[in-house]
mmCIF file of C-alpha atoms in Angstrom:
data_model
loop_
_atom_site.group_PDB
_atom_site.id
_atom_site.type_symbol
_atom_site.label_atom_id
_atom_site.label_comp_id
_atom_site.label_asym_id
_atom_site.label_seq_id
_atom_site.Cartn_x
_atom_site.Cartn_y
_atom_site.Cartn_z
ATOM 1 C CA MET A 37 6.735 13.601 17.616
ATOM 2 C CA LYS A 38 7.955 16.880 16.156
ATOM 3 C CA GLY A 39 7.600 15.677 12.569
ATOM 4 C CA ASN A 40 3.984 14.711 13.092
ATOM 5 C CA ARG A 41 3.244 18.102 14.558
ATOM 6 C CA LEU A 42 4.797 19.911 11.629
ATOM 7 C CA LYS A 43 2.918 17.862 9.096
ATOM 8 C CA GLY A 44 -0.393 18.834 10.665
ATOM 9 C CA ILE A 45 0.552 22.458 11.184
ATOM 10 C CA SER A 46 1.637 22.880 7.566
ATOM 11 C CA VAL A 47 -1.963 22.423 6.535
ATOM 12 C CA PHE A 48 -2.977 25.223 8.892
ATOM 13 C CA VAL A 49 -0.460 27.635 7.416
ATOM 14 C CA LEU A 50 -1.308 26.764 3.831
ATOM 15 C CA LEU A 51 -4.946 27.346 4.645
ATOM 16 C CA CYS A 52 -4.220 30.640 6.265
ATOM 17 C CA ILE A 53 -1.826 31.840 3.582
ATOM 18 C CA GLY A 54 -3.043 30.060 0.482
ATOM 19 C CA ILE A 55 -6.820 30.373 0.876
ATOM 20 C CA PHE A 56 -7.018 33.580 2.853
ATOM 21 C CA GLY A 57 -7.077 36.109 0.027
ATOM 22 C CA TRP A 58 -9.254 38.626 -1.728
ATOM 23 C CA LEU A 59 -11.449 39.322 -4.726
ATOM 24 C CA THR A 60 -10.829 42.607 -6.511
ATOM 25 C CA CYS A 61 -13.718 44.717 -7.806
ATOM 26 C CA GLY A 62 -12.620 46.112 -11.166
ATOM 27 C CA LYS A 63 -9.409 47.338 -12.758
ATOM 28 C CA VAL A 64 -7.263 49.661 -10.680
ATOM 29 C CA ASN A 65 -4.664 52.291 -11.442
ATOM 30 C CA GLY A 66 -3.431 55.576 -10.091
ATOM 31 C CA GLN A 67 -1.158 56.430 -7.193
ATOM 32 C CA ALA A 68 -1.689 56.802 -3.458
ATOM 33 C CA ALA A 69 -1.053 60.126 -1.800
ATOM 34 C CA GLN A 70 -1.406 59.554 1.946
ATOM 35 C CA SER A 71 0.081 57.045 4.357
ATOM 36 C CA ALA A 72 -2.018 53.989 5.127
ATOM 37 C CA ASN A 73 -3.694 53.840 8.530
ATOM 38 C CA LEU A 74 -3.578 50.070 8.960
ATOM 39 C CA SER A 75 -4.150 50.191 12.714
ATOM 40 C CA GLY A 76 -7.351 52.126 12.171
ATOM 41 C CA ALA A 77 -8.496 49.728 9.483
ATOM 42 C CA LYS A 78 -7.736 46.777 11.734
ATOM 43 C CA LYS A 79 -9.850 48.223 14.550
ATOM 44 C CA ALA A 80 -12.699 48.823 12.105
ATOM 45 C CA VAL A 81 -12.564 45.233 10.842
ATOM 46 C CA ILE A 82 -12.504 43.785 14.357
ATOM 47 C CA ALA A 83 -15.448 45.991 15.335
ATOM 48 C CA ALA A 84 -17.364 44.849 12.259
ATOM 49 C CA TYR A 85 -16.794 41.191 13.111
ATOM 50 C CA LYS A 86 -17.848 41.797 16.712
ATOM 51 C CA ASN A 87 -21.057 43.396 15.426
ATOM 52 C CA TYR A 88 -21.583 40.495 12.985
ATOM 53 C CA GLN A 89 -21.373 42.746 9.921
ATOM 54 C CA THR A 90 -20.431 41.418 6.496
ATOM 55 C CA LYS A 91 -19.125 44.706 5.122
ATOM 56 C CA VAL A 92 -16.821 47.347 6.549
ATOM 57 C CA ASP A 93 -16.077 50.823 5.171
ATOM 58 C CA VAL A 94 -12.309 51.463 5.133
ATOM 59 C CA SER A 95 -12.321 54.526 2.888
ATOM 60 C CA ALA A 96 -11.065 56.736 5.735
ATOM 61 C CA TYR A 97 -7.829 54.770 6.183
ATOM 62 C CA HIS A 98 -6.019 55.657 2.930
ATOM 63 C CA LEU A 99 -5.497 52.125 1.645
ATOM 64 C CA TYR A 100 -4.418 51.760 -1.975
ATOM 65 C CA ASN A 101 -4.373 48.488 -3.828
ATOM 66 C CA THR A 102 -0.976 48.542 -5.535
ATOM 67 C CA ARG A 103 0.880 49.955 -2.556
ATOM 68 C CA ASP A 104 -0.972 48.334 0.346
ATOM 69 C CA SER A 105 -2.227 45.010 -0.986
ATOM 70 C CA GLU A 106 0.262 42.874 0.932
ATOM 71 C CA ALA A 107 -0.125 44.959 4.090
ATOM 72 C CA VAL A 108 -3.910 44.615 3.994
ATOM 73 C CA SER A 109 -3.592 40.868 3.491
ATOM 74 C CA ALA A 110 -1.241 40.634 6.485
ATOM 75 C CA MET A 111 -3.589 42.802 8.550
ATOM 76 C CA MET A 112 -6.601 40.621 7.736
ATOM 77 C CA THR A 113 -4.655 37.442 8.474
ATOM 78 C CA GLU A 114 -3.648 38.880 11.840
ATOM 79 C CA VAL A 115 -7.254 39.822 12.642
ATOM 80 C CA VAL A 116 -8.520 36.329 11.897
ATOM 81 C CA ASN A 117 -5.624 34.379 13.398
ATOM 82 C CA GLN A 118 -4.688 36.432 16.442
ATOM 83 C CA THR A 119 -7.829 38.069 17.800
ATOM 84 C CA PRO A 120 -9.421 36.241 20.741
ATOM 85 C CA GLY A 121 -13.178 35.921 20.495
ATOM 86 C CA LEU A 122 -13.410 35.889 16.697
ATOM 87 C CA PHE A 123 -13.694 32.104 16.420
ATOM 88 C CA TYR A 124 -16.503 32.479 13.887
ATOM 89 C CA THR A 125 -14.578 34.270 11.126
ATOM 90 C CA GLY A 126 -14.028 32.707 7.723
ATOM 91 C CA MET A 127 -10.775 32.387 5.830
ATOM 92 C CA GLN A 128 -11.497 34.719 2.906
ATOM 93 C CA TYR A 129 -12.405 38.326 2.363
ATOM 94 C CA ALA A 130 -13.142 40.548 -0.624
ATOM 95 C CA LYS A 131 -11.916 44.078 -1.191
ATOM 96 C CA CYS A 132 -13.544 46.751 -3.308
ATOM 97 C CA VAL A 133 -11.135 48.948 -5.284
ATOM 98 C CA VAL A 134 -12.237 52.153 -6.988
ATOM 99 C CA VAL A 135 -11.298 52.256 -10.673
ATOM 100 C CA GLY A 136 -9.093 55.237 -11.423
ATOM 101 C CA THR A 137 -8.080 56.104 -7.867
ATOM 102 C CA ASN A 138 -6.782 52.637 -6.863
ATOM 103 C CA GLN A 139 -8.274 53.152 -3.372
ATOM 104 C CA ILE A 140 -9.567 50.234 -1.319
ATOM 105 C CA THR A 141 -12.833 51.583 0.012
ATOM 106 C CA GLY A 142 -14.453 48.518 1.494
ATOM 107 C CA LEU A 143 -13.928 44.955 2.683
ATOM 108 C CA GLU A 144 -16.466 42.161 2.586
ATOM 109 C CA LEU A 145 -16.051 39.722 5.460
ATOM 110 C CA GLU A 146 -16.610 35.988 5.443
ATOM 111 C CA TYR A 147 -17.864 33.886 8.357
ATOM 112 C CA ALA A 148 -17.164 30.237 9.077
ATOM 113 C CA ARG A 149 -19.624 27.880 7.394
ATOM 114 C CA SER A 150 -20.660 26.530 10.774
ATOM 115 C CA PHE A 151 -21.952 29.998 11.706
ATOM 116 C CA GLN A 152 -23.880 30.684 8.522
ATOM 117 C CA LYS A 153 -27.553 30.018 7.918
ATOM 118 C CA PRO A 154 -28.551 27.917 4.873
ATOM 119 C CA ASN A 155 -29.080 31.145 2.910
ATOM 120 C CA GLY A 156 -25.522 32.282 3.656
ATOM 121 C CA THR A 157 -26.357 34.994 6.187
ATOM 122 C CA VAL A 158 -24.621 35.184 9.564
ATOM 123 C CA ASN A 159 -26.186 33.014 12.261
ATOM 124 C CA VAL A 160 -25.827 35.521 15.088
ATOM 125 C CA ALA A 161 -27.872 33.466 17.547
ATOM 126 C CA GLN A 162 -25.570 30.481 17.099
ATOM 127 C CA ILE A 163 -22.462 32.603 17.536
ATOM 128 C CA LYS A 164 -23.820 34.083 20.772
ATOM 129 C CA ALA A 165 -24.816 30.649 22.080
ATOM 130 C CA THR A 166 -21.326 29.325 21.311
ATOM 131 C CA LYS A 167 -19.751 32.324 23.050
ATOM 132 C CA THR A 168 -21.762 31.538 26.161
ATOM 133 C CA LYS A 169 -20.600 27.925 26.166
ATOM 134 C CA ILE A 170 -16.970 28.964 25.653
ATOM 135 C CA ASN A 171 -17.181 31.445 28.528
ATOM 136 C CA GLN A 172 -18.505 28.683 30.767
ATOM 137 C CA LYS A 173 -15.534 26.488 29.879
ATOM 138 C CA VAL A 174 -13.116 29.352 30.405
ATOM 139 C CA LYS A 175 -14.553 29.962 33.866
ATOM 140 C CA LYS A 176 -14.131 26.275 34.661
ATOM 141 C CA ALA A 177 -10.479 26.377 33.575
ATOM 142 C CA LEU A 178 -9.844 29.467 35.705
ATOM 143 C CA GLN A 179 -10.989 27.547 38.768
ATOM 144 C CA CYS A 180 -7.537 25.937 38.651
ATOM 145 C CA ILE A 181 -6.167 29.201 40.001
ATOM 146 C CA LYS A 182 -6.063 29.159 43.777
ATOM 147 C CA PRO A 183 -5.642 32.067 46.221
ATOM 148 C CA GLY A 184 -2.021 32.942 46.843
ATOM 149 C CA MET A 185 -0.688 31.583 43.551
ATOM 150 C CA THR A 186 2.145 33.509 41.947
ATOM 151 C CA THR A 187 1.924 34.674 38.331
ATOM 152 C CA VAL A 188 4.207 31.820 37.294
ATOM 153 C CA GLU A 189 2.015 29.296 39.079
ATOM 154 C CA LYS A 190 -1.107 30.673 37.410
ATOM 155 C CA ALA A 191 0.488 30.488 33.969
ATOM 156 C CA LEU A 192 1.701 26.954 34.678
ATOM 157 C CA VAL A 193 -1.554 25.530 36.001
ATOM 158 C CA LEU A 194 -3.490 26.881 32.996
ATOM 159 C CA HIS A 195 -0.810 25.561 30.619
ATOM 160 C CA ASP A 196 -1.233 22.127 32.186
ATOM 161 C CA TYR A 197 -5.036 22.339 32.168
ATOM 162 C CA LEU A 198 -5.144 22.902 28.401
ATOM 163 C CA ILE A 199 -2.760 20.038 27.724
ATOM 164 C CA LYS A 200 -4.661 17.599 29.916
ATOM 165 C CA ASN A 201 -7.964 18.498 28.292
ATOM 166 C CA THR A 202 -6.936 18.818 24.642
ATOM 167 C CA GLN A 203 -5.943 16.529 21.796
ATOM 168 C CA TYR A 204 -3.957 17.873 18.866
ATOM 169 C CA ASN A 205 -6.049 17.754 15.693
ATOM 170 C CA ASP A 206 -5.570 19.433 12.336
ATOM 171 C CA ASP A 207 -8.304 17.741 10.331
ATOM 172 C CA GLU A 208 -8.942 20.038 7.351
ATOM 173 C CA SER A 209 -12.686 19.403 7.553
ATOM 174 C CA LYS A 210 -12.924 20.781 11.089
ATOM 175 C CA GLU A 211 -13.302 24.563 11.159
ATOM 176 C CA TYR A 212 -13.090 24.599 14.933
ATOM 177 C CA ARG A 213 -9.458 23.490 15.001
ATOM 178 C CA TYR A 214 -8.163 27.058 14.552
ATOM 179 C CA SER A 215 -9.646 28.623 17.669
ATOM 180 C CA GLU A 216 -10.766 28.526 21.282
ATOM 181 C CA TRP A 217 -14.030 27.100 19.947
ATOM 182 C CA GLY A 218 -12.315 23.792 19.210
ATOM 183 C CA ILE A 219 -10.164 23.713 22.336
ATOM 184 C CA PHE A 220 -12.844 24.501 24.891
ATOM 185 C CA LEU A 221 -15.909 22.881 23.296
ATOM 186 C CA LYS A 222 -14.418 19.998 21.304
ATOM 187 C CA GLY A 223 -11.232 19.324 23.257
ATOM 188 C CA LYS A 224 -9.346 19.411 19.964
ATOM 189 C CA GLY A 225 -7.329 21.894 17.969
ATOM 190 C CA ASN A 226 -4.109 22.733 16.171
ATOM 191 C CA CYS A 227 -1.352 25.134 17.211
ATOM 192 C CA GLN A 228 -3.464 28.181 16.480
ATOM 193 C CA GLY A 229 -6.281 26.787 18.592
ATOM 194 C CA TYR A 230 -3.953 26.050 21.510
ATOM 195 C CA SER A 231 -2.428 29.539 21.250
ATOM 196 C CA MET A 232 -5.767 31.332 21.096
ATOM 197 C CA ALA A 233 -7.151 29.357 24.054
ATOM 198 C CA TYR A 234 -4.051 29.970 26.160
ATOM 199 C CA GLY A 235 -4.130 33.637 25.209
ATOM 200 C CA ILE A 236 -7.706 33.948 26.443
ATOM 201 C CA LEU A 237 -6.859 32.242 29.719
ATOM 202 C CA MET A 238 -3.884 34.527 30.217
ATOM 203 C CA GLN A 239 -5.983 37.612 29.565
ATOM 204 C CA ARG A 240 -8.635 36.465 32.017
ATOM 205 C CA ALA A 241 -5.936 35.712 34.586
ATOM 206 C CA GLY A 242 -4.517 39.223 34.198
ATOM 207 C CA ILE A 243 -1.290 38.098 32.505
ATOM 208 C CA PRO A 244 -0.187 40.069 29.402
ATOM 209 C CA VAL A 245 0.014 37.826 26.348
ATOM 210 C CA ARG A 246 0.875 38.068 22.670
ATOM 211 C CA TYR A 247 1.148 35.674 19.749
ATOM 212 C CA VAL A 248 4.204 34.456 17.873
ATOM 213 C CA VAL A 249 4.051 33.059 14.350
ATOM 214 C CA SER A 250 6.749 31.340 12.319
ATOM 215 C CA GLU A 251 5.629 30.903 8.740
ATOM 216 C CA SER A 252 8.870 29.021 8.091
ATOM 217 C CA MET A 253 7.977 26.462 10.757
ATOM 218 C CA MET A 254 4.264 26.662 9.972
ATOM 219 C CA HIS A 255 3.671 27.098 13.688
ATOM 220 C CA MET A 256 2.184 29.477 16.268
ATOM 221 C CA TRP A 257 2.649 29.897 20.032
ATOM 222 C CA ASN A 258 2.527 32.557 22.789
ATOM 223 C CA GLN A 259 4.650 34.964 24.732
ATOM 224 C CA ILE A 260 3.541 35.993 28.228
ATOM 225 C CA LYS A 261 4.809 38.757 30.488
ATOM 226 C CA ILE A 262 5.942 37.932 34.029
ATOM 227 C CA GLY A 263 7.760 40.341 36.309
ATOM 228 C CA GLY A 264 8.069 42.855 33.516
ATOM 229 C CA LYS A 265 9.793 40.354 31.193
ATOM 230 C CA TRP A 266 8.447 38.413 28.211
ATOM 231 C CA TYR A 267 8.805 34.627 27.870
ATOM 232 C CA HIS A 268 7.833 32.087 25.229
ATOM 233 C CA VAL A 269 5.236 29.407 25.972
ATOM 234 C CA ASP A 270 4.393 26.718 23.415
ATOM 235 C CA VAL A 271 1.454 24.757 24.797
ATOM 236 C CA THR A 272 1.067 22.729 21.598
ATOM 237 C CA TRP A 273 4.506 21.151 21.649
ATOM 238 C CA ASP A 274 4.337 20.611 25.402
ATOM 239 C CA ASP A 275 1.391 18.269 24.623
ATOM 240 C CA PRO A 276 3.265 15.265 23.172
ATOM 241 C CA LEU A 277 1.929 12.774 20.646
ATOM 242 C CA ASP A 278 2.601 9.047 20.813
ATOM 243 C CA THR A 279 5.118 8.566 18.003
ATOM 244 C CA ARG A 280 3.772 5.112 17.120
ATOM 245 C CA GLN A 281 0.034 5.550 17.405
ATOM 246 C CA LYS A 282 0.124 9.252 16.516
ATOM 247 C CA LYS A 283 -2.358 9.959 19.281
ATOM 248 C CA ASP A 284 -2.417 12.193 22.312
ATOM 249 C CA GLN A 285 -0.616 10.810 25.346
ATOM 250 C CA TYR A 286 -3.313 11.402 27.942
ATOM 251 C CA GLY A 287 -2.087 12.879 31.194
ATOM 252 C CA LEU A 288 1.447 13.509 29.942
ATOM 253 C CA VAL A 289 2.467 17.146 30.245
ATOM 254 C CA LEU A 290 5.836 18.583 29.263
ATOM 255 C CA HIS A 291 7.338 21.881 30.378
ATOM 256 C CA ASP A 292 10.172 22.006 27.863
ATOM 257 C CA ARG A 293 8.773 25.116 26.197
ATOM 258 C CA PHE A 294 7.353 26.957 29.198
ATOM 259 C CA LEU A 295 8.859 30.369 30.035
ATOM 260 C CA CYS A 296 11.734 30.168 27.561
ATOM 261 C CA SER A 297 13.877 32.992 26.278
ATOM 262 C CA THR A 298 14.171 33.613 22.546
ATOM 263 C CA GLN A 299 17.708 32.242 22.800
ATOM 264 C CA LYS A 300 16.450 29.003 24.338
ATOM 265 C CA MET A 301 13.716 28.654 21.722
ATOM 266 C CA LYS A 302 16.309 28.929 18.972
ATOM 267 C CA GLU A 303 18.446 26.323 20.734
ATOM 268 C CA LYS A 304 15.392 24.058 20.689
ATOM 269 C CA GLY A 305 15.149 24.436 16.928
ATOM 270 C CA TYR A 306 12.651 27.282 16.539
ATOM 271 C CA TYR A 307 13.332 29.670 13.679
ATOM 272 C CA GLY A 308 11.741 32.126 11.277
ATOM 273 C CA PHE A 309 9.769 34.106 13.856
ATOM 274 C CA GLY A 310 9.851 37.854 14.266
ATOM 275 C CA GLY A 311 8.259 40.147 16.763
ATOM 276 C CA LYS A 312 9.756 41.326 20.005
ATOM 277 C CA SER A 313 12.509 39.267 21.547
ATOM 278 C CA ALA A 314 12.176 37.601 24.949
ATOM 279 C CA LYS A 315 15.610 38.266 26.395
ATOM 280 C CA SER A 316 15.286 37.080 29.992
ATOM 281 C CA THR A 317 16.883 33.669 30.621
ATOM 282 C CA LYS A 318 15.595 33.479 34.207
ATOM 283 C CA TYR A 319 13.661 30.247 33.690
ATOM 284 C CA ASP A 320 15.776 28.626 30.970
ATOM 285 C CA HIS A 321 17.439 26.242 33.403
ATOM 286 C CA LYS A 322 14.170 24.968 34.827
#
């Protein structure tokens, strides 16, 4: 089961890392003088996507091509891969670099082919219609939460809901597999899709959530905060595949990777992930 998962997920990571890149406008040279404001640039990019813009001015954030190229790439990858609600983004972007100063003054943003009109412009109406449908599905999922449930019970019932209603799929031709779009409207997705969908449900349920990525494993999952402590939750690998037929085992839900400490995740074979550690072992024995 694990091998099949990794084979599919490797395609996701190669797509994210190998295709997600940039086009440089002109020759660059010169040296940067001020520290990069990557957090400001990130907010500007997210705002641009939310306003369906194809260009964003980043000249105020002191980004310089030679010094900040890798950081900008990582920032853009994080925006696309770990921002709930941006299911319509593409996997490439272009950056404009001023000759002589080496400054990155602008970014051109791509949108998923499914949300472009035939002439290549952004199909805003389709994005908004899809958002409405996703919100309807999210509301339906949240109906699993009953009065009096504890935070753990809420996190568990939504974990189980996603697994029961989703099949793992990493078909390269399916743009929806990366996001909540695929999970909620198609019932299919890869690890990024599962993680984004679970993250949205956690946010709507009032449970703090963040995303964990292991490029070494070519995998992505969540951490959620309960009782002031962070715990790992991997919805994808709690949704087992039939090892013979390589298909989803309908109705079968595992809890092997629900509310685990970082120590327990490493014992289970996880590796190559950074971010903040989840130290509490409160639920490791469950």
